[in-house]
PDB file of C-alpha atoms in Angstrom:
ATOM      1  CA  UNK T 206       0.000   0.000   0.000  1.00  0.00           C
ATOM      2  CA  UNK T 207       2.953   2.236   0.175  1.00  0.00           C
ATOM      3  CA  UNK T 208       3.745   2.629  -3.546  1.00  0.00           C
ATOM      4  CA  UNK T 209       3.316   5.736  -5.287  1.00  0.00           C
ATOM      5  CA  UNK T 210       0.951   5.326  -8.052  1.00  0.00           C
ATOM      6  CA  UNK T 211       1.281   5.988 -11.825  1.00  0.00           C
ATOM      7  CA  UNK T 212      -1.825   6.387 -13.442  1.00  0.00           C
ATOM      8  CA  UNK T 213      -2.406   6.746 -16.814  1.00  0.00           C
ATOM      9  CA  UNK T 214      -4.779   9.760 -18.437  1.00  0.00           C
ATOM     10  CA  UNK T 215      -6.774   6.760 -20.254  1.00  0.00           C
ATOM     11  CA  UNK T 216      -6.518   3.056 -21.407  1.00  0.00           C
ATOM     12  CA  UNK T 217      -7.490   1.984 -24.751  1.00  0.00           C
ATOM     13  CA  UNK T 218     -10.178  -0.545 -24.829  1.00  0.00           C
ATOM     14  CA  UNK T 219      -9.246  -2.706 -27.603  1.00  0.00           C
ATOM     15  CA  UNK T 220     -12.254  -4.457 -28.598  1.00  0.00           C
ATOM     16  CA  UNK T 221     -12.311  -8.613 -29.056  1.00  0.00           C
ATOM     17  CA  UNK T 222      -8.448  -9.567 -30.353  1.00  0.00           C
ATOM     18  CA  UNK T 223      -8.213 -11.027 -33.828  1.00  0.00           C
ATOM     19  CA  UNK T 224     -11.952 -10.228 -34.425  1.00  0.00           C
ATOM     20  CA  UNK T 225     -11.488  -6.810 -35.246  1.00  0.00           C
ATOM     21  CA  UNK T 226     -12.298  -6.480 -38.300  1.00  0.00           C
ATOM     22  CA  UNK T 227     -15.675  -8.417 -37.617  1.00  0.00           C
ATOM     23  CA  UNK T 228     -16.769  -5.487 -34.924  1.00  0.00           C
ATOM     24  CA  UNK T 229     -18.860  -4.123 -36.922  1.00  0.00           C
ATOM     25  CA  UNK T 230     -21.151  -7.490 -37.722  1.00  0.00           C
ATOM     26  CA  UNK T 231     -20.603  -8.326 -34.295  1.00  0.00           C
ATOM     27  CA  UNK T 232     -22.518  -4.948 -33.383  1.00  0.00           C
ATOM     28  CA  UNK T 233     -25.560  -5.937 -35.247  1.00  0.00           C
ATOM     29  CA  UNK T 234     -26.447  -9.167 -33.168  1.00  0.00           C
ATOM     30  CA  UNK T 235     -25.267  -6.941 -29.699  1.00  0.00           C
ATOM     31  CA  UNK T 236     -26.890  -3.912 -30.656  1.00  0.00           C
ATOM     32  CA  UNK T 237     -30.232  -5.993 -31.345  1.00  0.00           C
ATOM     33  CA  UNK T 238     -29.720  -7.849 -27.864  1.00  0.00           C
ATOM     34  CA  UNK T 239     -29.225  -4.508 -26.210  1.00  0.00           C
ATOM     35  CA  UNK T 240     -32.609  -2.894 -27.369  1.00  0.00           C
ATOM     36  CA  UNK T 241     -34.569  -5.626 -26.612  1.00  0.00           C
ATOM     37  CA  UNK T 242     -33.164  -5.693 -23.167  1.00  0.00           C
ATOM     38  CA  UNK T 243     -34.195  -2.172 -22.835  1.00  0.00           C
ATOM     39  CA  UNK T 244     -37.524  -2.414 -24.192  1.00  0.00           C
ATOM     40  CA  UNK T 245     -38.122  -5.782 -22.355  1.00  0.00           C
ATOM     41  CA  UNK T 246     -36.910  -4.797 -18.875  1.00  0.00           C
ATOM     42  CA  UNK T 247     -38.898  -0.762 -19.527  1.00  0.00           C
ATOM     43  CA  UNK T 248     -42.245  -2.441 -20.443  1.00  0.00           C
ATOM     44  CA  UNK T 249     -41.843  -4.816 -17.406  1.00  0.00           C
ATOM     45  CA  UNK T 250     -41.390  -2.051 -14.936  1.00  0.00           C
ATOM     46  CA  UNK T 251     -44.000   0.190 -16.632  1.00  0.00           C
ATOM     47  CA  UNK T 252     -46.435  -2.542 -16.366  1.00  0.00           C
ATOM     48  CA  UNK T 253     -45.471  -3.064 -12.855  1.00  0.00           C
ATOM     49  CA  UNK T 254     -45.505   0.158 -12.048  1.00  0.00           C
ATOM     50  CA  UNK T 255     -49.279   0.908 -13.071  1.00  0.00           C
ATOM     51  CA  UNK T 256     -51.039  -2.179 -12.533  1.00  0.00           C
ATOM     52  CA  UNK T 257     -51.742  -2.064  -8.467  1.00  0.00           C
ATOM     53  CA  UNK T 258     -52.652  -5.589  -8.180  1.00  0.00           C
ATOM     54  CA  UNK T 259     -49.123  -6.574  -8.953  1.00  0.00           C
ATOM     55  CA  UNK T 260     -48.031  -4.549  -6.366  1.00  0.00           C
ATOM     56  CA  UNK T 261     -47.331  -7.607  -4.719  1.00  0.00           C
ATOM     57  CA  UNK T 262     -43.698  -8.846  -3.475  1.00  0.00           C
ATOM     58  CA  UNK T 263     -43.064 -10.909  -6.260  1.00  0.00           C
ATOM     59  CA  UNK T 264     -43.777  -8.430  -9.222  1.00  0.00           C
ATOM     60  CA  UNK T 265     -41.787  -5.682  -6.722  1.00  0.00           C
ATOM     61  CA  UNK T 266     -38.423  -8.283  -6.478  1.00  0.00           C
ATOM     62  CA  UNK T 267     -38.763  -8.896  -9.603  1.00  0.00           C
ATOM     63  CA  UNK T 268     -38.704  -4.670 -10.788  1.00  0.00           C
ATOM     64  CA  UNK T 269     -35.778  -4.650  -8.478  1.00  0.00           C
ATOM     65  CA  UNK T 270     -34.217  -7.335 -10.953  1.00  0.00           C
ATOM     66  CA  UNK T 271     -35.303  -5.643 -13.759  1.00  0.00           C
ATOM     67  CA  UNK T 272     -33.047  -2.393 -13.066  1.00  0.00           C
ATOM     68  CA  UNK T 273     -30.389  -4.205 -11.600  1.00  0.00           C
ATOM     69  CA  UNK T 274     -30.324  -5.698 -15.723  1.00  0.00           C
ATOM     70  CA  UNK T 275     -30.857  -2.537 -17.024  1.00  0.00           C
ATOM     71  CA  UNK T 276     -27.499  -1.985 -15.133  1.00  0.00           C
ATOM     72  CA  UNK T 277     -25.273  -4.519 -15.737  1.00  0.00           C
ATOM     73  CA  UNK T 278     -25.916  -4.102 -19.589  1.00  0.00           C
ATOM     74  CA  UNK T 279     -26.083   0.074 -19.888  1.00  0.00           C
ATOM     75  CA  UNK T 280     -22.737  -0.061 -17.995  1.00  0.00           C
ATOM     76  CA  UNK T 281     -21.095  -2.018 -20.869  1.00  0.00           C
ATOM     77  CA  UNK T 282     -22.813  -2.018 -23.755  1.00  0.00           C
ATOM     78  CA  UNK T 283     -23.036   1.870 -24.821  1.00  0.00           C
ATOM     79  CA  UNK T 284     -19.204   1.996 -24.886  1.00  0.00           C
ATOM     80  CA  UNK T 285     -18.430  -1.521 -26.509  1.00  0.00           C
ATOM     81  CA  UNK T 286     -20.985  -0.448 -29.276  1.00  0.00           C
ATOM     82  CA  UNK T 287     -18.974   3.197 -29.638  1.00  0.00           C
ATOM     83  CA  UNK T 288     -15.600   0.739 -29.866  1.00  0.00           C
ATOM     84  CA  UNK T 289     -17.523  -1.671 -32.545  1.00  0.00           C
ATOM     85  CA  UNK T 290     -18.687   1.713 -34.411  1.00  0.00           C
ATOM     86  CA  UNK T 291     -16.544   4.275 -34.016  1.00  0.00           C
ATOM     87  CA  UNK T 292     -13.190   2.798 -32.974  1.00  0.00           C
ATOM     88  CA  UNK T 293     -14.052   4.964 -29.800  1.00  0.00           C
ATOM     89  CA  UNK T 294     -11.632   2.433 -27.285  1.00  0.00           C
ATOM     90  CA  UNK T 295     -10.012   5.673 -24.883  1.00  0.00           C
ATOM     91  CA  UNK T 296     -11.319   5.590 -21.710  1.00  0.00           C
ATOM     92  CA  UNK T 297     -10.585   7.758 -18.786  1.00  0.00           C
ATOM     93  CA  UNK T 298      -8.681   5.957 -15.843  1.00  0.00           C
ATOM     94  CA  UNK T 299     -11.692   7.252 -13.397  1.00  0.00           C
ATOM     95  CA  UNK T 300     -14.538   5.735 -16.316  1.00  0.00           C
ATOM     96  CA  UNK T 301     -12.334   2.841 -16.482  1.00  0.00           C
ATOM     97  CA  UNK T 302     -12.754   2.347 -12.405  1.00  0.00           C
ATOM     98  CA  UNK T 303     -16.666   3.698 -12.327  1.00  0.00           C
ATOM     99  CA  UNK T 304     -17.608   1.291 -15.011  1.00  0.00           C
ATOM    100  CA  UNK T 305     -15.869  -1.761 -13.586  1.00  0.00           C
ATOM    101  CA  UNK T 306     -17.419  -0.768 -10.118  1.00  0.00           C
ATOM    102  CA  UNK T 307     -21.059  -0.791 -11.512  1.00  0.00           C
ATOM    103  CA  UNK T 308     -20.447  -3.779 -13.928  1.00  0.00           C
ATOM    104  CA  UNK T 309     -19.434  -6.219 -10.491  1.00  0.00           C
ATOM    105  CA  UNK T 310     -21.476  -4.553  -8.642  1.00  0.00           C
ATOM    106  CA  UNK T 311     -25.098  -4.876 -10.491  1.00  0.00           C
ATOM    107  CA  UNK T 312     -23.957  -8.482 -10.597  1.00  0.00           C
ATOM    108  CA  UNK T 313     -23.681  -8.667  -6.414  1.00  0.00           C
ATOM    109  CA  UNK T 314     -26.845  -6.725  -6.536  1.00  0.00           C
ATOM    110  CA  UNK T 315     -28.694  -9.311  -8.835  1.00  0.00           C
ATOM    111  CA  UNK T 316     -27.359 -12.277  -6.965  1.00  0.00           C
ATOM    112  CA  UNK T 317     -28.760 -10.917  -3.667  1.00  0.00           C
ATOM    113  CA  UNK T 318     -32.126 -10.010  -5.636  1.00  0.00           C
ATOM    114  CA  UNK T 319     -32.328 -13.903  -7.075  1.00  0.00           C
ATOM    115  CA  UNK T 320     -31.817 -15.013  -3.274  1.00  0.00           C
ATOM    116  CA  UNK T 321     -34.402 -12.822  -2.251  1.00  0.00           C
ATOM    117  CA  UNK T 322     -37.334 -13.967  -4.564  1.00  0.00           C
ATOM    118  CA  UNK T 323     -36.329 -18.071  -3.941  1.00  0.00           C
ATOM    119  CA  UNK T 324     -37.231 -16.616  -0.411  1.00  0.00           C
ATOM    120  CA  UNK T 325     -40.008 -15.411  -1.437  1.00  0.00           C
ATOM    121  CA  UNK T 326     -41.652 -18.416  -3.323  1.00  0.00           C
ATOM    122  CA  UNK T 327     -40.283 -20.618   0.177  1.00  0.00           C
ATOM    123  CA  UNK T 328     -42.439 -18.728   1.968  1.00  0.00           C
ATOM    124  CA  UNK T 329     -45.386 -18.506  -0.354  1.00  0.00           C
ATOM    125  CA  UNK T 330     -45.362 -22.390  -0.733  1.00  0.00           C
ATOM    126  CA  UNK T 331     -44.406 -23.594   2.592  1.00  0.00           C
ATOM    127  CA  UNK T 332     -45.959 -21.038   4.526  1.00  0.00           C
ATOM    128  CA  UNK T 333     -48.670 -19.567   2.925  1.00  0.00           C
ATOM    129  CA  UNK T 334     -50.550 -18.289   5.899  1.00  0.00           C
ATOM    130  CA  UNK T 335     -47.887 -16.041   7.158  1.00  0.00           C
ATOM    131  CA  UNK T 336     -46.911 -14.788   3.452  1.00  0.00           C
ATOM    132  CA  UNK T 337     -48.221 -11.281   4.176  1.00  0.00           C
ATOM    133  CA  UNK T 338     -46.797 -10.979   7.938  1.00  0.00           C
ATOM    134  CA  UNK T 339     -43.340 -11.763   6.515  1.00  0.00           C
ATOM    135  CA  UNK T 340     -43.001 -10.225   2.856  1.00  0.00           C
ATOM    136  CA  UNK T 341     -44.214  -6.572   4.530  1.00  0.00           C
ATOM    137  CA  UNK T 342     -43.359  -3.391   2.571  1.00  0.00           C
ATOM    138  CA  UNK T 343     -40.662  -3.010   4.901  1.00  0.00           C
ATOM    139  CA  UNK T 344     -39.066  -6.124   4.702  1.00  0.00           C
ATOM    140  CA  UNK T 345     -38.694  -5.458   0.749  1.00  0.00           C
ATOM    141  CA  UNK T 346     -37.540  -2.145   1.516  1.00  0.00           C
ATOM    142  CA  UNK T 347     -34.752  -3.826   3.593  1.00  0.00           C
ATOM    143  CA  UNK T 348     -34.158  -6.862   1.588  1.00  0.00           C
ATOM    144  CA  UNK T 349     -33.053  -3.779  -1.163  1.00  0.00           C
ATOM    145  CA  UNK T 350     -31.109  -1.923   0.964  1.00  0.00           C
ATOM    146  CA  UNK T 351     -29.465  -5.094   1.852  1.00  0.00           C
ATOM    147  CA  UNK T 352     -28.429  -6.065  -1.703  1.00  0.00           C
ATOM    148  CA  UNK T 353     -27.331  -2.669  -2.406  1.00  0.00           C
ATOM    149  CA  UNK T 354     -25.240  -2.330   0.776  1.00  0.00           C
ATOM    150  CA  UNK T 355     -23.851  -5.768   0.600  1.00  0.00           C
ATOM    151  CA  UNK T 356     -22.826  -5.292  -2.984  1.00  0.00           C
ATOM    152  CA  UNK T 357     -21.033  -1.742  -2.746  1.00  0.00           C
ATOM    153  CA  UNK T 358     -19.053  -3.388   0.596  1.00  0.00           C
ATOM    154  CA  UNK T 359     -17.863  -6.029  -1.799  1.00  0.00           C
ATOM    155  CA  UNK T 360     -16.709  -4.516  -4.647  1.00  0.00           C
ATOM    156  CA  UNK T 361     -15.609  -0.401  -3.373  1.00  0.00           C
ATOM    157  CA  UNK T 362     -12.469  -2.164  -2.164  1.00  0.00           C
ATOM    158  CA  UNK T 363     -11.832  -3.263  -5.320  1.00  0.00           C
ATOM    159  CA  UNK T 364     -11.570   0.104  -6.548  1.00  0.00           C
ATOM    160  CA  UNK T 365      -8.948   0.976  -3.828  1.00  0.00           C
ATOM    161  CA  UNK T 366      -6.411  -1.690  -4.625  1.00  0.00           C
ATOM    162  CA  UNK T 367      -6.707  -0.863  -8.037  1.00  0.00           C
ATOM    163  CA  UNK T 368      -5.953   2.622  -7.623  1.00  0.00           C
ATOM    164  CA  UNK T 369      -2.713   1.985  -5.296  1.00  0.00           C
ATOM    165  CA  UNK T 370      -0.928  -0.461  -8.442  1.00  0.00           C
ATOM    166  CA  UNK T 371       1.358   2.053 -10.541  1.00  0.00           C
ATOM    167  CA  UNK T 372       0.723   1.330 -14.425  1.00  0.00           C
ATOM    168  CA  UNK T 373       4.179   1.994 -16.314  1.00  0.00           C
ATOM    169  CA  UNK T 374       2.939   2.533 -19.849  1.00  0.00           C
ATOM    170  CA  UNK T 375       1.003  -0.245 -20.797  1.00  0.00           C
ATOM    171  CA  UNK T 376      -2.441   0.938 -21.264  1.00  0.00           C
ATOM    172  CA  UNK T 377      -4.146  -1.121 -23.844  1.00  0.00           C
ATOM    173  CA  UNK T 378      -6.858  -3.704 -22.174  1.00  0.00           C
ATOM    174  CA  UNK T 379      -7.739  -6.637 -24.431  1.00  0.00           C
ATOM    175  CA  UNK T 380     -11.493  -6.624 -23.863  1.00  0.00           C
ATOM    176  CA  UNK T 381     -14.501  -4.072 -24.772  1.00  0.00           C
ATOM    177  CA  UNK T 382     -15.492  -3.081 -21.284  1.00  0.00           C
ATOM    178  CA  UNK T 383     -12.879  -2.781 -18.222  1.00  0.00           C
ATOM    179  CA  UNK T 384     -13.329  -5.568 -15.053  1.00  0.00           C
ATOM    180  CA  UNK T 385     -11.308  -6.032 -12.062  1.00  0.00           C
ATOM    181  CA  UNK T 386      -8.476  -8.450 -13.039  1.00  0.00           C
ATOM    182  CA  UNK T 387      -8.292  -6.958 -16.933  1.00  0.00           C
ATOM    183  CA  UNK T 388      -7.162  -3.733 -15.599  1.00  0.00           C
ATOM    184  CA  UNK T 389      -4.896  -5.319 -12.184  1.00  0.00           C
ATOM    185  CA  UNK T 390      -3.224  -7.276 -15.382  1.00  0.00           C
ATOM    186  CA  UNK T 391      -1.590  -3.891 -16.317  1.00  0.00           C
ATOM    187  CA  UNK T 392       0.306  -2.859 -13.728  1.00  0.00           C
ATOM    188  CA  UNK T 393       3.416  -2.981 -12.883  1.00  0.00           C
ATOM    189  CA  UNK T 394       3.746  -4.475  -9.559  1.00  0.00           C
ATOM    190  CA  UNK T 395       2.661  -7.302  -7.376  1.00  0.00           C
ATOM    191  CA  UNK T 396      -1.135  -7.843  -8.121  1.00  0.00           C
ATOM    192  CA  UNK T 397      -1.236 -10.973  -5.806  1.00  0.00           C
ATOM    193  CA  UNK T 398      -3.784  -9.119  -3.260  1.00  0.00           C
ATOM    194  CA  UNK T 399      -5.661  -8.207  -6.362  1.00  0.00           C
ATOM    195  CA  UNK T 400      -6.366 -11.876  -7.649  1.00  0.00           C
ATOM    196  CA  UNK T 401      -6.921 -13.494  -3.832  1.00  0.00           C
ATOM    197  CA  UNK T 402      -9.487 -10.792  -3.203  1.00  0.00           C
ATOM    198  CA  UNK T 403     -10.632 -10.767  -6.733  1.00  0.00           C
ATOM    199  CA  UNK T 404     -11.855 -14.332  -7.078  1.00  0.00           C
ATOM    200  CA  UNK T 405     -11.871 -15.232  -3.015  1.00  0.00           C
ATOM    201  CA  UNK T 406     -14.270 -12.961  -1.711  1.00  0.00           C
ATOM    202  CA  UNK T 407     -17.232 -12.116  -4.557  1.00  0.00           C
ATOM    203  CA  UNK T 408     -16.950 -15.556  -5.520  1.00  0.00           C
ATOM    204  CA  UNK T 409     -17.759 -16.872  -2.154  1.00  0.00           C
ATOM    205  CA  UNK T 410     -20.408 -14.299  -1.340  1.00  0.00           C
ATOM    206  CA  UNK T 411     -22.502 -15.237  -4.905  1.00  0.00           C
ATOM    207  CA  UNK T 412     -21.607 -19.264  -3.660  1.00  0.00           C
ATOM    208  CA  UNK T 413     -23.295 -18.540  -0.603  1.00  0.00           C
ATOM    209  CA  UNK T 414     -26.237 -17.288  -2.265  1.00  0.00           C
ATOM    210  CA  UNK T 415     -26.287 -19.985  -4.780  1.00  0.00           C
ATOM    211  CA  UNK T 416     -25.898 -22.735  -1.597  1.00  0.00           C
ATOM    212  CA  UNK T 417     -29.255 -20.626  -0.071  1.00  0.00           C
ATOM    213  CA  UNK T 418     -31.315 -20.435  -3.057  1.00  0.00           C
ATOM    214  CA  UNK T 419     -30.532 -24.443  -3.566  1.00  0.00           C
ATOM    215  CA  UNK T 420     -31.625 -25.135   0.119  1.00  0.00           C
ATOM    216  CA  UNK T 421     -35.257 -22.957  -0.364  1.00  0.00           C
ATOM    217  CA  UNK T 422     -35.626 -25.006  -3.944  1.00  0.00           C
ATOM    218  CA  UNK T 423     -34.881 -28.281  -1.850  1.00  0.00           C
ATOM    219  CA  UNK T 424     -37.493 -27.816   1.034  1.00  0.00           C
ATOM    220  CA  UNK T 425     -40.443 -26.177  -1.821  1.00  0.00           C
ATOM    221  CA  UNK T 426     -39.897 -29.640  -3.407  1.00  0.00           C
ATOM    222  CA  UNK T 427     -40.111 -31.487  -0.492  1.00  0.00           C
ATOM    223  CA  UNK T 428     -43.555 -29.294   0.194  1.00  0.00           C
ATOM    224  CA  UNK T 429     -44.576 -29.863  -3.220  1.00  0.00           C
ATOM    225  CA  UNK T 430     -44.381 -33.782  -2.775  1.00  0.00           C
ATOM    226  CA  UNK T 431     -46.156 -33.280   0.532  1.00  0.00           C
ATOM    227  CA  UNK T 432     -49.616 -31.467  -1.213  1.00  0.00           C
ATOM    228  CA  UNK T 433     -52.576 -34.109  -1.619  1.00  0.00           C
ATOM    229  CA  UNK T 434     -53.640 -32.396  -5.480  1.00  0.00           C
ATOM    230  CA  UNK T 435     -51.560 -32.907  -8.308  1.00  0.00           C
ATOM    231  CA  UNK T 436     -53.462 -29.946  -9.300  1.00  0.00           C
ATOM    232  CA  UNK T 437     -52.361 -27.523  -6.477  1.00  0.00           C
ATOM    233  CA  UNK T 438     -48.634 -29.172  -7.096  1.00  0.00           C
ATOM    234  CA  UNK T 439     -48.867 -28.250 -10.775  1.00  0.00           C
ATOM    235  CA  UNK T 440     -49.822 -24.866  -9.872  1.00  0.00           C
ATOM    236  CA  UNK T 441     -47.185 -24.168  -7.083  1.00  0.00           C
ATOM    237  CA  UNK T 442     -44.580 -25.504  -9.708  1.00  0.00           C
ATOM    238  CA  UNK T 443     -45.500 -22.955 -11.969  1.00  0.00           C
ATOM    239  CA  UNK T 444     -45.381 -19.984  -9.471  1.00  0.00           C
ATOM    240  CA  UNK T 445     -41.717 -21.518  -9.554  1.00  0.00           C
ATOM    241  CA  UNK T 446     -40.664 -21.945 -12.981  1.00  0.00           C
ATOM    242  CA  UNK T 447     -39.926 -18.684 -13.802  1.00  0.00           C
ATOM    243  CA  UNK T 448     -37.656 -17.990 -11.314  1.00  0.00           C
ATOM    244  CA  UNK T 449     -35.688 -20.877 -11.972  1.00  0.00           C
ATOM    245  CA  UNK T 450     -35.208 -20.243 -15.774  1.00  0.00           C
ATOM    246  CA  UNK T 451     -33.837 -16.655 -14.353  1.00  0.00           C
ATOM    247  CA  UNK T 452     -31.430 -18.443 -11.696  1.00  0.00           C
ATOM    248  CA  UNK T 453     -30.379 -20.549 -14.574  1.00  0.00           C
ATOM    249  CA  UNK T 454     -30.177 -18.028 -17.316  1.00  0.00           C
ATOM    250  CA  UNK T 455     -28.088 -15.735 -14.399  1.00  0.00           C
ATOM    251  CA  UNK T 456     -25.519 -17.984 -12.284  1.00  0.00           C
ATOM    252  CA  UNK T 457     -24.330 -20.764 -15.264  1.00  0.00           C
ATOM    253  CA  UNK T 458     -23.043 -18.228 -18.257  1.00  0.00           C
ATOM    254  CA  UNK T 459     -21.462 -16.334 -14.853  1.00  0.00           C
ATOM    255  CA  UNK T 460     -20.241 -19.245 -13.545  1.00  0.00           C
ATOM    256  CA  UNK T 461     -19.439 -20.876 -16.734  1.00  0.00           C
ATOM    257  CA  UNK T 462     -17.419 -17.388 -17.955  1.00  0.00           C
ATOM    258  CA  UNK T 463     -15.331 -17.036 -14.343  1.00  0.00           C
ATOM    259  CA  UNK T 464     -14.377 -20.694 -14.382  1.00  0.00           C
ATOM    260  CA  UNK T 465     -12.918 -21.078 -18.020  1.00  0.00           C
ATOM    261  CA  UNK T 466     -11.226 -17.158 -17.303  1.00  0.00           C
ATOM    262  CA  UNK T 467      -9.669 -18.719 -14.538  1.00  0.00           C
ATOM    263  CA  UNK T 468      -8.895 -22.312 -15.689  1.00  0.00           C
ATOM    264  CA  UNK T 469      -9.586 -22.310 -19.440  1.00  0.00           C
ATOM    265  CA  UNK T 470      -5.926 -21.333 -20.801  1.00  0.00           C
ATOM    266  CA  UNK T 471      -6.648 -23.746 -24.256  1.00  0.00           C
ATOM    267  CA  UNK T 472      -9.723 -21.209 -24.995  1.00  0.00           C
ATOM    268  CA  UNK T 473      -9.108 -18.671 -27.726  1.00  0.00           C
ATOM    269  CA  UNK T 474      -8.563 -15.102 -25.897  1.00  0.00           C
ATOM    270  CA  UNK T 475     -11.396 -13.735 -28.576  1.00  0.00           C
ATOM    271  CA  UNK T 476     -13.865 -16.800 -26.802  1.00  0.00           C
ATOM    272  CA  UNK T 477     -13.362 -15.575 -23.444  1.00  0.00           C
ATOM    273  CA  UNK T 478     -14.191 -12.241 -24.754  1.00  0.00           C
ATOM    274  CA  UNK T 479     -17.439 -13.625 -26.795  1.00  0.00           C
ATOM    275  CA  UNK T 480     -18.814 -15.269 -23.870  1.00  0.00           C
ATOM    276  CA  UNK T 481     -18.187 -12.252 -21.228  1.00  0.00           C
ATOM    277  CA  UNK T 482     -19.862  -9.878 -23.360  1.00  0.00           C
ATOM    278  CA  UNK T 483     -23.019 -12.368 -24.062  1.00  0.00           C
ATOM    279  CA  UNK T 484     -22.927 -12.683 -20.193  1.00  0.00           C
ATOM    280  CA  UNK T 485     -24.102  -8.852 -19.845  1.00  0.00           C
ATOM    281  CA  UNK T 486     -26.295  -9.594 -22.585  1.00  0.00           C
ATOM    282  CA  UNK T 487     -28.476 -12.430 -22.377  1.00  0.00           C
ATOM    283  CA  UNK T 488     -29.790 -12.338 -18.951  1.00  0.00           C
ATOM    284  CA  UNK T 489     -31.334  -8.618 -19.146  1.00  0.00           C
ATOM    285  CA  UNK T 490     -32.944  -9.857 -22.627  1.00  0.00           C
ATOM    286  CA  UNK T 491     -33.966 -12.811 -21.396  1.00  0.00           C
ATOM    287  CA  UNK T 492     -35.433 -12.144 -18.277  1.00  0.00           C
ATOM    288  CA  UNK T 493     -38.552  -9.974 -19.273  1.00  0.00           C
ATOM    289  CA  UNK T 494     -39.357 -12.370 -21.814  1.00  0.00           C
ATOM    290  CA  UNK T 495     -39.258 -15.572 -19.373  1.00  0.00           C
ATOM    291  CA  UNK T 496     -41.368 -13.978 -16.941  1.00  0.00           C
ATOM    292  CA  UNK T 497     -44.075 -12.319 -19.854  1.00  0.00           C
ATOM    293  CA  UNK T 498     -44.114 -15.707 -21.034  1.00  0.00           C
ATOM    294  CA  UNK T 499     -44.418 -17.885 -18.632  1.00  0.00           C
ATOM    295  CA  UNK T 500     -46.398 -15.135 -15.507  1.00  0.00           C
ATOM    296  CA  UNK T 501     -50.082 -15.140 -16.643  1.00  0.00           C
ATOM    297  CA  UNK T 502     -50.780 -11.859 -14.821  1.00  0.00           C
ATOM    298  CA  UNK T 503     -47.855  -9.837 -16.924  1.00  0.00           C
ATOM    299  CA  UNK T 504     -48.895 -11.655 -19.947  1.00  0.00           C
ATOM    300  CA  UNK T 505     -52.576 -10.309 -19.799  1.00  0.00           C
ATOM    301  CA  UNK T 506     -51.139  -7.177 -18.500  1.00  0.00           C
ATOM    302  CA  UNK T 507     -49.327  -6.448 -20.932  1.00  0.00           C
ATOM    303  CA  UNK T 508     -51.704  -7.452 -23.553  1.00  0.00           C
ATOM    304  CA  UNK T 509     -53.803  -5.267 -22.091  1.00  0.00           C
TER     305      UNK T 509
END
């Protein structure tokens, strides 16, 4: 912590290596991706917004997820498209830092969110009668406060031991948005504190949440199995569905892009970059269309 740092003016952003002449196709399929993540995720929180009988903690979670995706891809995506389009890779040092800090930390944010609504349906199926004592309008209010205070205690160190590593010239990141270790790779110095906390302590927070939401989804089953209708199990399932396709759609490209980063050395550099950049994009496009689809009350709502 005692070195003095060197900080560059910018870094250059350099897009996906070898592909670069491809940027501009590549745009088309991201750009498309991008829009209907806004449109999806805006018509979701409009619906929810004016329809007052899904003011209910369910829809509310899931608006909270629905801006935490708006997040995670408007932090990346605006800039990588400028890069695709314009060649527009300079980036401040202090952009560089503000966008990595929002891009970890709408993830953290959306983990917490997931945990919260598996919480949710656990308590709507296996204890229906005290659903409304314990989902109150100030227990949501906290459970939000919670993800957004857990999240910025996670990842605003981050931005500290970034900013004490002196950068000696190098300034080009191989990627279109900047993360954590992409810009720790730079410097000049020891970035061994970097990669322990780096991988060791987001990494266990979002396994702990994974570990909770897999305990809820164990005991619903085990209600599930317990109801006497295969009608009322059919319909419980399907509160559940949706959620699950999210969960999925969320933790395995996440999990799936951290684990070949780390471990995946065989992997084209360009495939690493590929598969981070769908993971900003597919979840926030996906989402809204899982729940329309598959939530009968935002389906005829948004009909409507």
């Amino acid at each position: 912590f005692n070195l003095t740092s060197l900080t560059p003016a910018t870094f250059i952003l350099a897009g996906i290596p070898g592909m670069e002449e491809s940027h501009i196709w590549i745009s088309i399929p991201f750009c498309s991706m991008y829009v209907a993540a806004l449109l999806g995720n805006g018509v979701l929180l409009f619906v929810i917004r004016t329809e007052r009988s899904l003011h209910q903690p369910m829809y509310l979670f899931l608006s909270m997820l629905a801006v935490t995706d708006l997040m995670l891809s408007t932090t990346t995506v605006p800039k990588m498209l400028a890069l695709f389009w314009f060649s527009a890779g300079e980036i401040s040092f202090g952009a560089c830092l503000t966008q990595m800090f929002f891009l970890h930390f709408s993830f953290s944010a959306e983990s917490v969110i997931l945990l919260a609504m598996a919480f949710d349906r656990f308590v709507a199926i296996c204890h229906p009668l005290r659903y409304a004592a314990v989902l109150t309008p100030s227990a949501l209010v906290k459970t939000g406060l919670v993800a957004l205070l857990r999240s910025f205690c996670i990842i605003f160190p981050c931005v500290f031991l970034l900013k004490r590593l002196p950068f000696c010239g190098h300034n080009v990141i191989p990627h279109t948005y900047c993360e954590h270790m992409g810009i720790a790779r730079l410097a000049c110095a020891d970035i061994s504190i970097n990669i322990l906390y780096g991988l060791a302590v987001p990494f266990a927070a979002v396994v702990v949440d994974v570990v909770l939401i897999a305990v809820s989804y164990v005991l619903i089953l085990l209600a599930l199995f317990r109801l006497p209708s295969r009608t009322a199990r059919h319909k419980a399932f399907n509160t559940c569905s949706s959620h699950v396709c999210v969960i999925l759609l969320f933790y395995i490209p996440a999990f799936f892009t951290v684990l070949t980063h780390r471990f995946g050395q065989e992997i084209p550099h360009h495939i690493h970059i590929l598969l981070a950049n769908l993971y900003v994009l597919f979840p926030p496009m996906l989402n809204p269309v899982v729940y329309g689809v598959r939530t009968r009350q935002i389906k005829e709502k948004v009909v409507k």
